[in-house]
Amino acid sequence: MDIGHSPQHINRRHLLGVITAALAAGVIPEAWLAEAAYGATPRWNRPFDKWVPITSSFGSRTDPITGETKYHAGTDYSYSGILGYPIRSIAAGTVTSAAYSASGYGNYVVITHADGWQSLYGHMRDTPVVRTGAQVAAGQQVGVVGTTGRSTGPHLHLEVFRPNGSLVDPESILTGAPYAGAPGSPPEVLTKDGLMYLIWSTSGTGFLVTPNRVIGFRTLAHYNLFKRIINSNQAAAQPDTFNLAEIDIINAYLNGTVPA
């Protein structure tokens, strides 16, 4: 296969499969340099774009409805007036459930992240704004705070599952994470597929490869711009910043218009 062809002539699934298999085997085709790929652990951000207090922590607690001592599988976040406030995905991923449970989570969403991590967002006021199968970006809105299901007042109930399915205290991974959409973060749309490979061929052609698309770069400068974005996503503690001209270039590629 000649990867020097225009991106629209590339079999996307085949190309991604070849790259993935090569990386897994530790053998990179001579013509390609795989410079960046998402790691096994998602890049986390907090579920809101500002600080929201914890009203009930993960672990044993007094059940607010029955008064019994029970295990609380997640963390609750709330404050006076939070009803209707946007809830954000804590990492990029795929929506694997968007449903309603009258006796449990009410309106809720489950998102599967890199390497099988999952997050659950419960008690939303309305039907989730994302649907099953949708690709979501880190920090993307998935619904609004409500009090549906088994709830005594408006709050977000957040659960996080390890790849093996076991529960983990959400705050054990979110402490110190940036707010959703924090200034200086990489453009969130670039994380929506949850997996990327940045490729530069020896023939002088670059590609951004994701499960859903292959984007061909016009210049090495454009390739390096996307390289900065991926590197920044992998170093959320010190994210890079992007000026308006760079954002215009990024959006042009993502909208299918190759910039000059």
Coordinates of C-alpha atoms in Angstrom, one line a residue:
M1 CA 0.0 0.0 0.0
D2 CA 1.3 3.5 -0.9
I3 CA 0.5 5.8 1.9
G4 CA 1.6 8.7 -0.2
H5 CA -1.8 8.7 -1.9
S6 CA -4.5 11.2 -1.0
P7 CA -6.3 10.3 2.3
Q8 CA -9.6 9.7 0.6
H9 CA -8.1 6.7 -1.2
I10 CA -6.8 5.1 1.9
N11 CA -8.6 2.1 3.4
R12 CA -8.9 3.5 6.9
R13 CA -9.6 0.3 8.8
H14 CA -6.8 -1.5 7.1
L15 CA -4.3 1.3 7.7
L16 CA -5.2 1.6 11.4
G17 CA -5.1 -2.2 11.8
V18 CA -1.6 -2.4 10.2
I19 CA -0.3 0.4 12.5
T20 CA -1.8 -1.1 15.6
A21 CA -0.5 -4.5 14.9
A22 CA 3.0 -3.1 14.1
L23 CA 3.1 -1.2 17.4
A24 CA 1.8 -4.1 19.4
A25 CA 4.6 -6.3 17.9
G26 CA 7.2 -3.6 18.5
V27 CA 7.9 -3.5 14.7
I28 CA 7.3 -0.2 13.0
P29 CA 7.3 -0.3 9.2
E30 CA 10.4 1.4 7.9
A31 CA 8.5 4.0 6.0
W32 CA 6.6 5.2 9.0
L33 CA 7.4 6.9 12.2
A34 CA 4.7 6.5 14.9
E35 CA 5.5 9.6 17.0
A36 CA 2.6 9.6 19.4
A37 CA -0.3 7.5 20.7
Y38 CA -2.7 7.6 23.6
G39 CA -1.5 5.6 26.6
A40 CA -3.4 2.9 28.5
T41 CA -4.7 5.3 31.1
P42 CA -7.1 8.1 30.1
R43 CA -6.2 11.8 30.6
W44 CA -8.6 12.8 33.3
N45 CA -10.4 16.1 34.0
R46 CA -13.0 17.0 36.6
P47 CA -16.7 16.6 35.7
F48 CA -17.4 20.3 35.8
D49 CA -15.8 23.5 34.5
K50 CA -15.5 24.8 38.0
W51 CA -15.1 23.6 41.5
V52 CA -18.2 21.8 42.9
P53 CA -18.1 20.5 46.5
I54 CA -18.3 16.8 47.4
T55 CA -21.5 16.2 49.4
S56 CA -21.1 12.4 49.8
S57 CA -17.8 10.5 49.4
F58 CA -17.0 7.1 48.0
G59 CA -17.3 4.2 50.5
S60 CA -19.4 3.5 53.6
R61 CA -22.0 6.1 54.6
T62 CA -25.4 6.5 56.1
D63 CA -28.0 6.0 53.3
P64 CA -29.9 9.3 53.0
I65 CA -33.2 7.5 52.3
T66 CA -33.1 4.5 54.6
G67 CA -30.8 5.7 57.3
E68 CA -28.8 2.4 57.2
T69 CA -25.1 2.1 56.8
K70 CA -24.4 1.2 53.2
Y71 CA -21.6 1.2 50.6
H72 CA -21.7 4.2 48.4
A73 CA -20.3 3.2 45.0
G74 CA -19.4 6.7 43.8
T75 CA -18.9 10.3 44.7
D76 CA -21.7 12.9 44.9
Y77 CA -21.1 16.6 43.9
S78 CA -23.6 19.4 44.6
Y79 CA -24.2 22.9 45.9
S80 CA -27.3 25.1 46.2
G81 CA -28.5 26.1 42.8
I82 CA -26.7 23.4 40.8
L83 CA -29.9 22.1 39.2
G84 CA -29.4 22.2 35.4
Y85 CA -25.7 22.8 35.5
P86 CA -23.7 21.1 32.7
I87 CA -22.0 17.7 33.5
R88 CA -18.8 17.0 31.5
S89 CA -17.1 13.8 30.5
I90 CA -14.0 13.2 32.7
A91 CA -12.1 11.8 29.7
A92 CA -12.5 11.1 26.0
G93 CA -14.3 7.9 25.1
T94 CA -17.4 6.2 23.6
V95 CA -20.9 6.4 25.1
T96 CA -21.8 2.7 25.9
S97 CA -25.1 3.5 27.7
A98 CA -27.5 6.4 27.8
A99 CA -30.6 5.4 29.6
Y100 CA -33.1 5.8 32.5
S101 CA -33.4 3.8 35.7
A102 CA -36.3 4.8 38.0
S103 CA -35.1 2.9 41.0
G104 CA -31.4 3.8 40.6
Y105 CA -29.5 6.3 38.6
G106 CA -32.4 8.1 36.9
N107 CA -31.2 9.5 33.7
Y108 CA -27.6 8.4 33.3
V109 CA -24.7 7.9 30.9
V110 CA -21.8 5.4 30.9
I111 CA -18.7 6.2 28.9
T112 CA -15.9 3.7 28.1
H113 CA -12.5 5.3 28.0
A114 CA -9.0 4.1 26.9
D115 CA -8.1 0.6 27.8
G116 CA -11.5 -0.3 29.2
W117 CA -11.9 2.3 32.0
Q118 CA -15.5 3.5 32.4
S119 CA -17.3 6.4 34.1
L120 CA -21.0 6.7 35.0
Y121 CA -22.9 9.9 35.5
G122 CA -26.2 9.6 37.4
H123 CA -29.4 11.5 38.3
M124 CA -29.4 13.9 35.3
R125 CA -32.4 16.2 35.1
D126 CA -33.2 15.4 31.5
T127 CA -32.5 12.8 28.8
P128 CA -28.7 12.8 28.2
V129 CA -27.5 15.0 25.4
V130 CA -25.3 12.2 24.0
R131 CA -26.5 8.9 22.6
T132 CA -25.2 5.3 22.8
G133 CA -22.3 4.9 20.4
A134 CA -21.4 8.6 20.3
Q135 CA -17.7 9.5 20.5
V136 CA -17.2 12.2 23.2
A137 CA -14.3 14.5 23.9
A138 CA -12.7 15.1 27.3
G139 CA -14.7 17.8 28.9
Q140 CA -17.7 17.5 26.5
Q141 CA -21.1 18.0 28.0
V142 CA -23.1 14.8 28.4
G143 CA -26.1 16.1 30.4
V144 CA -27.2 18.4 33.2
V145 CA -27.5 18.0 36.9
G146 CA -30.8 16.7 38.2
T147 CA -32.4 14.6 40.8
T148 CA -34.0 11.7 38.9
G149 CA -34.1 8.1 40.1
R150 CA -33.1 7.3 43.6
S151 CA -32.1 10.8 44.7
T152 CA -33.0 13.2 47.5
G153 CA -31.9 16.4 45.8
P154 CA -30.0 17.8 42.7
H155 CA -26.5 16.3 42.4
L156 CA -24.1 14.4 40.2
H157 CA -23.4 10.8 41.2
L158 CA -20.1 9.8 39.5
E159 CA -18.7 6.3 39.4
V160 CA -15.4 5.1 37.9
F161 CA -14.6 1.5 37.0
R162 CA -11.1 0.1 36.3
P163 CA -10.6 -2.0 33.1
N164 CA -11.3 -5.2 35.2
G165 CA -14.7 -3.8 36.2
S166 CA -13.9 -3.0 39.8
L167 CA -15.0 0.3 41.3
V168 CA -12.4 3.0 42.3
D169 CA -12.9 6.1 44.3
P170 CA -13.3 8.9 41.6
E171 CA -11.4 11.4 43.7
S172 CA -8.4 9.1 43.8
I173 CA -7.9 9.8 40.1
L174 CA -9.5 13.3 39.8
T175 CA -7.6 15.0 42.7
G176 CA -5.4 17.6 41.0
A177 CA -7.0 17.1 37.5
P178 CA -7.9 20.2 35.6
Y179 CA -11.5 21.5 35.3
A180 CA -13.3 20.5 32.2
G181 CA -12.3 22.9 29.4
A182 CA -9.6 24.6 31.4
P183 CA -7.9 27.4 29.5
G184 CA -4.8 26.2 27.6
S185 CA -6.1 22.7 27.2
P186 CA -5.8 21.2 23.7
P187 CA -8.9 21.6 21.4
E188 CA -11.3 19.0 22.8
V189 CA -12.5 17.8 19.5
L190 CA -9.2 16.2 18.8
T191 CA -9.7 13.7 21.6
K192 CA -13.1 12.6 20.6
D193 CA -12.0 9.3 19.0
G194 CA -10.0 8.4 22.1
L195 CA -7.1 7.0 20.1
M196 CA -4.7 8.6 17.6
Y197 CA -1.5 7.8 15.8
L198 CA 0.5 10.6 14.2
I199 CA 2.5 9.2 11.2
W200 CA 5.2 10.8 9.0
S201 CA 6.3 8.8 6.0
T202 CA 9.7 8.9 4.5
S203 CA 8.1 10.2 1.2
G204 CA 7.3 13.4 3.1
T205 CA 3.6 12.9 3.8
G206 CA 2.0 13.0 7.2
F207 CA -1.2 11.5 8.6
L208 CA -3.3 11.7 11.7
V209 CA -5.0 8.2 12.0
T210 CA -7.9 7.5 14.3
P211 CA -10.5 4.7 14.3
N212 CA -12.9 6.9 12.3
R213 CA -10.7 9.0 10.0
V214 CA -7.4 9.6 8.3
I215 CA -6.3 13.2 7.9
G216 CA -3.5 14.0 5.5
F217 CA -1.2 17.0 6.3
R218 CA -0.1 19.5 3.7
T219 CA 3.1 20.5 5.4
L220 CA 5.5 19.4 8.1
A221 CA 4.6 22.5 10.1
H222 CA 0.9 21.3 10.2
Y223 CA 2.1 17.8 11.2
N224 CA 4.1 19.3 14.0
L225 CA 1.1 21.3 15.2
F226 CA -0.9 18.2 15.6
K227 CA 2.1 16.6 17.3
R228 CA 2.0 19.4 19.9
I229 CA -1.7 18.7 20.5
I230 CA -1.1 15.0 21.2
N231 CA 1.9 15.7 23.4
S232 CA -0.1 18.3 25.3
N233 CA -2.9 15.8 25.8
Q234 CA -0.4 13.4 27.4
A235 CA 0.9 16.1 29.7
A236 CA -2.3 17.6 31.1
A237 CA -0.5 19.1 34.1
Q238 CA 1.3 21.5 31.8
P239 CA -0.9 21.8 28.7
D240 CA 0.3 23.7 25.7
T241 CA -1.6 26.7 24.4
F242 CA -2.7 27.4 20.8
N243 CA -3.3 30.7 19.2
L244 CA -6.2 31.6 17.0
A245 CA -4.3 31.0 13.7
E246 CA -3.4 27.5 14.9
I247 CA -7.0 26.8 15.9
D248 CA -8.1 27.8 12.5
I249 CA -5.7 25.4 10.8
I250 CA -6.8 22.6 13.2
N251 CA -10.5 23.2 12.5
A252 CA -9.9 23.4 8.8
Y253 CA -8.4 19.9 8.7
L254 CA -11.1 18.5 11.0
N255 CA -13.8 20.0 8.8
G256 CA -12.3 18.4 5.7
T257 CA -10.8 21.6 4.2
V258 CA -7.0 21.4 3.9
P259 CA -5.5 24.8 4.7
A260 CA -2.9 26.6 2.6

